[in-house]
Tab-separated table of C-alpha atoms in Angstrom:
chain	number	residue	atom	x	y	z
A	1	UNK	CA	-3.638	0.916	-29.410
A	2	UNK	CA	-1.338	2.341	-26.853
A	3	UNK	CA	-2.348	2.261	-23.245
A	4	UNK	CA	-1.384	5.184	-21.127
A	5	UNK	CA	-0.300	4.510	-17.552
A	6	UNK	CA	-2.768	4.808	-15.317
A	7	UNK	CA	-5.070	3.400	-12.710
A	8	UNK	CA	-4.627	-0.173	-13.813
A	9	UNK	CA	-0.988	0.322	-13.722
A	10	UNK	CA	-0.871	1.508	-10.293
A	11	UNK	CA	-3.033	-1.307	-8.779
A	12	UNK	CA	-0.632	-3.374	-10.503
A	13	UNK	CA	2.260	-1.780	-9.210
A	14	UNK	CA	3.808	-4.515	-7.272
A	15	UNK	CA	3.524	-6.848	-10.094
A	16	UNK	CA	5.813	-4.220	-12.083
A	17	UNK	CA	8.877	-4.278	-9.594
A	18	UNK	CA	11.770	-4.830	-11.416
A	19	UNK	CA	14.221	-7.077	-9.641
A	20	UNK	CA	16.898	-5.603	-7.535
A	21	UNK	CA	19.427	-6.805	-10.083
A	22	UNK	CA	17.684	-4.551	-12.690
A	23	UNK	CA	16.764	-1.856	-10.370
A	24	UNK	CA	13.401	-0.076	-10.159
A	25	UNK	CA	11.258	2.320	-12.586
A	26	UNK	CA	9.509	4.836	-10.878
A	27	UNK	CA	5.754	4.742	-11.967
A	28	UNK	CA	4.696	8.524	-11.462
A	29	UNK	CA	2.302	9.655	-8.554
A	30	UNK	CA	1.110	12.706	-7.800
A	31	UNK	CA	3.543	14.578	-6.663
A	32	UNK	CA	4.596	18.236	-6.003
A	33	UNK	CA	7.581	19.745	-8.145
A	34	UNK	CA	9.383	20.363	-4.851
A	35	UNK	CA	9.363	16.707	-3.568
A	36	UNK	CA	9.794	15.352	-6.625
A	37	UNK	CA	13.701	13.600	-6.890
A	38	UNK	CA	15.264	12.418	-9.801
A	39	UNK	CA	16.280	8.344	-9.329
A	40	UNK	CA	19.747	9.980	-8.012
A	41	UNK	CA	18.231	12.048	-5.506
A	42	UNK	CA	18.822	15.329	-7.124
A	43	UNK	CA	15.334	17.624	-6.858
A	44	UNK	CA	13.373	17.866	-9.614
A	45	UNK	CA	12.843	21.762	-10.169
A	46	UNK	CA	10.037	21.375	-12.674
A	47	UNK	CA	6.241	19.575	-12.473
A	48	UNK	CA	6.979	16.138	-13.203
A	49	UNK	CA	5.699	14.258	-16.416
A	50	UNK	CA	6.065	17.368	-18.063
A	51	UNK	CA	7.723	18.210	-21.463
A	52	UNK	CA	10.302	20.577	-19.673
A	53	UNK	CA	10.598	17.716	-16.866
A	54	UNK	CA	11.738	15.102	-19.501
A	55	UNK	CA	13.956	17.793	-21.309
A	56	UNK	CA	15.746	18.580	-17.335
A	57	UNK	CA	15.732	14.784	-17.052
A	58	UNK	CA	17.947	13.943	-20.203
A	59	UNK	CA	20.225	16.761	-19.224
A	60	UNK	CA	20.721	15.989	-15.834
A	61	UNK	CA	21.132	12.101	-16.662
A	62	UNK	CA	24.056	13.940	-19.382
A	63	UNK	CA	25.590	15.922	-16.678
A	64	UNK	CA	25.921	12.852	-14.495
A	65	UNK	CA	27.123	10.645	-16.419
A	66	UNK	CA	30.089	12.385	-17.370
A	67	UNK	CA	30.688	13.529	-14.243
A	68	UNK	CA	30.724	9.502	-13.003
A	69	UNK	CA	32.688	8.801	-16.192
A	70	UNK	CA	35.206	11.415	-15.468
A	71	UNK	CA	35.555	9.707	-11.877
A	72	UNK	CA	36.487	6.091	-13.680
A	73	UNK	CA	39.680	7.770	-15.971
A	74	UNK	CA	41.934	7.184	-12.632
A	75	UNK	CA	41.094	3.522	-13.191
A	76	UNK	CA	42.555	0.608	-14.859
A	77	UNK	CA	41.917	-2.868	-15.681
A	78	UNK	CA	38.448	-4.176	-14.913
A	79	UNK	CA	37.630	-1.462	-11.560
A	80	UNK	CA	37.834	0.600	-14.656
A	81	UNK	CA	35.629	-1.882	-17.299
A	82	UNK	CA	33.029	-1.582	-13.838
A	83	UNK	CA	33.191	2.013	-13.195
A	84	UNK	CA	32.031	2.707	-16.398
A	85	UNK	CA	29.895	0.106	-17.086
A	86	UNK	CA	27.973	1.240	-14.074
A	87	UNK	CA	27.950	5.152	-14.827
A	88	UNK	CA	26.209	3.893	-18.368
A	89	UNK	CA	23.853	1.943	-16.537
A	90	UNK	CA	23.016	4.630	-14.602
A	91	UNK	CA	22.346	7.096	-17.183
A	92	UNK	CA	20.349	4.552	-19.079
A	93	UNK	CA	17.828	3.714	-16.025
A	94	UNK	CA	17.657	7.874	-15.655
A	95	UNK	CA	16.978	8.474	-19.034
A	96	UNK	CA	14.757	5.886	-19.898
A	97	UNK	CA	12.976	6.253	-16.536
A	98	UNK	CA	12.490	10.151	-17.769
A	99	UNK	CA	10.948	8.776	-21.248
A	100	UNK	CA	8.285	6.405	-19.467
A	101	UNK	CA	7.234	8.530	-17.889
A	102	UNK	CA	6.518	11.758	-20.180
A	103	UNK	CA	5.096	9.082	-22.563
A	104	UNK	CA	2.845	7.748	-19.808
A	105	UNK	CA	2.465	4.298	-22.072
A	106	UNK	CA	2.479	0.510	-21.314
A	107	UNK	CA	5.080	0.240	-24.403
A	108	UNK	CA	7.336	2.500	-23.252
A	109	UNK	CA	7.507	1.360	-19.690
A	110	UNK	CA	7.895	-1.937	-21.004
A	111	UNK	CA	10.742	-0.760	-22.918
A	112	UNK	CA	12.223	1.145	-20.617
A	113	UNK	CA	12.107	-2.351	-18.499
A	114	UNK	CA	14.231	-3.559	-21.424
A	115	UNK	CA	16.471	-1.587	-21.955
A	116	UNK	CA	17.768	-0.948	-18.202
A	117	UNK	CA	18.132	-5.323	-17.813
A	118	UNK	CA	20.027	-4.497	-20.911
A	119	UNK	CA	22.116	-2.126	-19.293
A	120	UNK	CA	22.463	-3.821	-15.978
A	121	UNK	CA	23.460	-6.997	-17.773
A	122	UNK	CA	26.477	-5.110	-19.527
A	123	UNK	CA	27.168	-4.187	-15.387
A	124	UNK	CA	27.135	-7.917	-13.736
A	125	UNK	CA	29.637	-8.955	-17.331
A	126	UNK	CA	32.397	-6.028	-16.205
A	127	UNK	CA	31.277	-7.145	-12.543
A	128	UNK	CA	32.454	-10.851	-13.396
A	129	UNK	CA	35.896	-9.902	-15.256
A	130	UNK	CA	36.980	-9.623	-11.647
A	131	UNK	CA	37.026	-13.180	-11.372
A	132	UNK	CA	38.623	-16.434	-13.320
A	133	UNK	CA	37.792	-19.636	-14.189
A	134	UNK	CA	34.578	-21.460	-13.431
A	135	UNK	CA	33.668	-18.953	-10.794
A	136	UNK	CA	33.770	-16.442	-14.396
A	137	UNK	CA	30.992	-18.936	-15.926
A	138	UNK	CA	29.130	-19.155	-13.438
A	139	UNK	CA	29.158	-15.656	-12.583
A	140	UNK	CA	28.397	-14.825	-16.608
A	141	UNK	CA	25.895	-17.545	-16.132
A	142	UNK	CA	24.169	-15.544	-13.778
A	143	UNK	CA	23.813	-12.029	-15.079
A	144	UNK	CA	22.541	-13.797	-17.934
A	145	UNK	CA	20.043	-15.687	-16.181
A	146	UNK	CA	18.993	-12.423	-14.421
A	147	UNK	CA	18.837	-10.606	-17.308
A	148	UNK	CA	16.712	-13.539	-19.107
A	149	UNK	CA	14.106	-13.040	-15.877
A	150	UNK	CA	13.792	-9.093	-16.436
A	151	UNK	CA	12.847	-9.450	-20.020
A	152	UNK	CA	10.839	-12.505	-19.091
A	153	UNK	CA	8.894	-10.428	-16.387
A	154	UNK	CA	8.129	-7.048	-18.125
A	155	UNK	CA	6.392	-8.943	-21.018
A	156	UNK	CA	4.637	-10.775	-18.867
A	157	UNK	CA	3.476	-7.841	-17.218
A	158	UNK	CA	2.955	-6.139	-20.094
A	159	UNK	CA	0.347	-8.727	-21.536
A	160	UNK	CA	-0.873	-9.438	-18.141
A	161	UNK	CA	-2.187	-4.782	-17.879
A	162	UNK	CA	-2.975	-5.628	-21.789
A	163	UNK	CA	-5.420	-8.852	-20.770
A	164	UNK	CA	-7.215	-6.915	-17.352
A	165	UNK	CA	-7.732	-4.209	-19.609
A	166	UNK	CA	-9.595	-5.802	-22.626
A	167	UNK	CA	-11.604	-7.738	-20.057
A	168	UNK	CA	-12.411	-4.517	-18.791
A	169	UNK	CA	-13.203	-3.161	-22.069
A	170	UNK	CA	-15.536	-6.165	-22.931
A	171	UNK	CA	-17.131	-5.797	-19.322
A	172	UNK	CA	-18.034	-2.135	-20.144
A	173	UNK	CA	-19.025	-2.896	-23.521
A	174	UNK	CA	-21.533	-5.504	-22.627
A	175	UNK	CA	-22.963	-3.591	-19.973
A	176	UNK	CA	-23.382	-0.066	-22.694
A	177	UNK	CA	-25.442	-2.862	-24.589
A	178	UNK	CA	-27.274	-3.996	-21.821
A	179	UNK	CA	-28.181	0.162	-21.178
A	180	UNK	CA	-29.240	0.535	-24.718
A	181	UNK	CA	-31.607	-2.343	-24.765
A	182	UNK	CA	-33.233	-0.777	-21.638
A	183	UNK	CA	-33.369	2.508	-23.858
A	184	UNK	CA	-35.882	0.714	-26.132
A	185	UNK	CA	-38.434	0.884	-23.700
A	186	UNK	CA	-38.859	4.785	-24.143
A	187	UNK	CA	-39.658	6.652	-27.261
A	188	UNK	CA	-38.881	10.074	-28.401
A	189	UNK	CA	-36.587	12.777	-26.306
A	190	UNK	CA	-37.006	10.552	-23.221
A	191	UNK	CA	-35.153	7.407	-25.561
A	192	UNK	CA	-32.847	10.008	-26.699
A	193	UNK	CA	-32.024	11.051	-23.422
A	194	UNK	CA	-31.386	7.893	-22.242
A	195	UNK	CA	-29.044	6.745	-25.033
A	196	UNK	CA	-27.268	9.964	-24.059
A	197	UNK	CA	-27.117	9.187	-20.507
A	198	UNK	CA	-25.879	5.482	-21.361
A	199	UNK	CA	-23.017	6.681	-24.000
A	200	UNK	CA	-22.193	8.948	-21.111
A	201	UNK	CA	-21.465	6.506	-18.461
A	202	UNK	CA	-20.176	4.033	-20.938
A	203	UNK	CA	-17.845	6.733	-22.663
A	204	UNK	CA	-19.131	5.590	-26.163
């Protein structure tokens, strides 16, 4: 069953931080089409977490990327390897930022999650070809090791939302039960009524 993103999500906000090696996904609030900012800045002309949002959002993440790619062609060498490593990752946090949140769903946040400690990983690697020897391994060993913790954390996350919100399911469950049985003690339209009222508040 896919979960949409919503109150749960939000309580649980700080628990979804990404670290700052594998920068941060922007859970949606409510927010006027004026304010709203793109993760570059840029103002978002169109009601966010809409279908035309996510459409401006690809096309903007485009239009940026190859203007930062464009930037890295009077480069060489690994400043080069780094330039462009970083306009991808870029683009990838934009656009997959844009899909989580026009999908609104615990899977693709998660994914998103994924794919930008993905991104970021392929970042810290061109980062490291700027040094040699064991500083190299060690400095491989550690965009590893963060990305490792990113993809460690957003599952964990992930099944952490998934386990508050079956409890909550089984809560509200056992309490429509607990509503019906009290229904048995009426007969007729004032039973029916009352099964209504419980399926109501229960959203059976």
């Amino acid at each position: 069953m896919k979960r949409t993103i919503g109150t749960a999500l939000l309580a649980l906000a700080p628990a979804l931080a990404l670290a700052q090696a594998t920068a941060t996904l922007q859970v949606p609030a409510a927010q006027h089409p004026a304010t709203a900012q793109y993760p570059d800045g840029a103002p978002m002309t169109v009601a966010a977490g809409s279908k035309e949002q996510y459409a401006q959002a690809k096309a903007h993440a485009a239009a940026a990327y190859k203007a930062a790619r464009a930037q890295c062609n009077s480069l060489a060498g690994t400043p080069k390897d780094i330039c462009v490593a970083q306009a991808k990752a870029q683009r990838v946090r934009a656009e997959e930022d844009a899909t989580a949140q026009f999908k609104n769903t615990l899977d693709a946040y998660t994914r998103a999650r994924m794919r930008i400690a993905a991104a970021n990983y392929n970042l810290d690697r061109a980062r490291c070809g700027a040094v040699a020897g064991n500083d190299r391994d060690v400095c491989l060993g550690q965009a590893k090791a963060s990305r490792v913790a990113a993809e460690v954390d957003a599952r964990a996350d992930k099944k952490s939302i998934e386990a508050r919100a079956d409890a909550r399911d089984e809560k509200r469950t056992a309490q429509y039960k607990v509503a019906l049985e009290k229904c048995d003690a009426f007969a007729g339209t004032v039973k029916d009524n009352c099964v209504s009222a419980a399926k109501s508040a229960y959203g059976e």
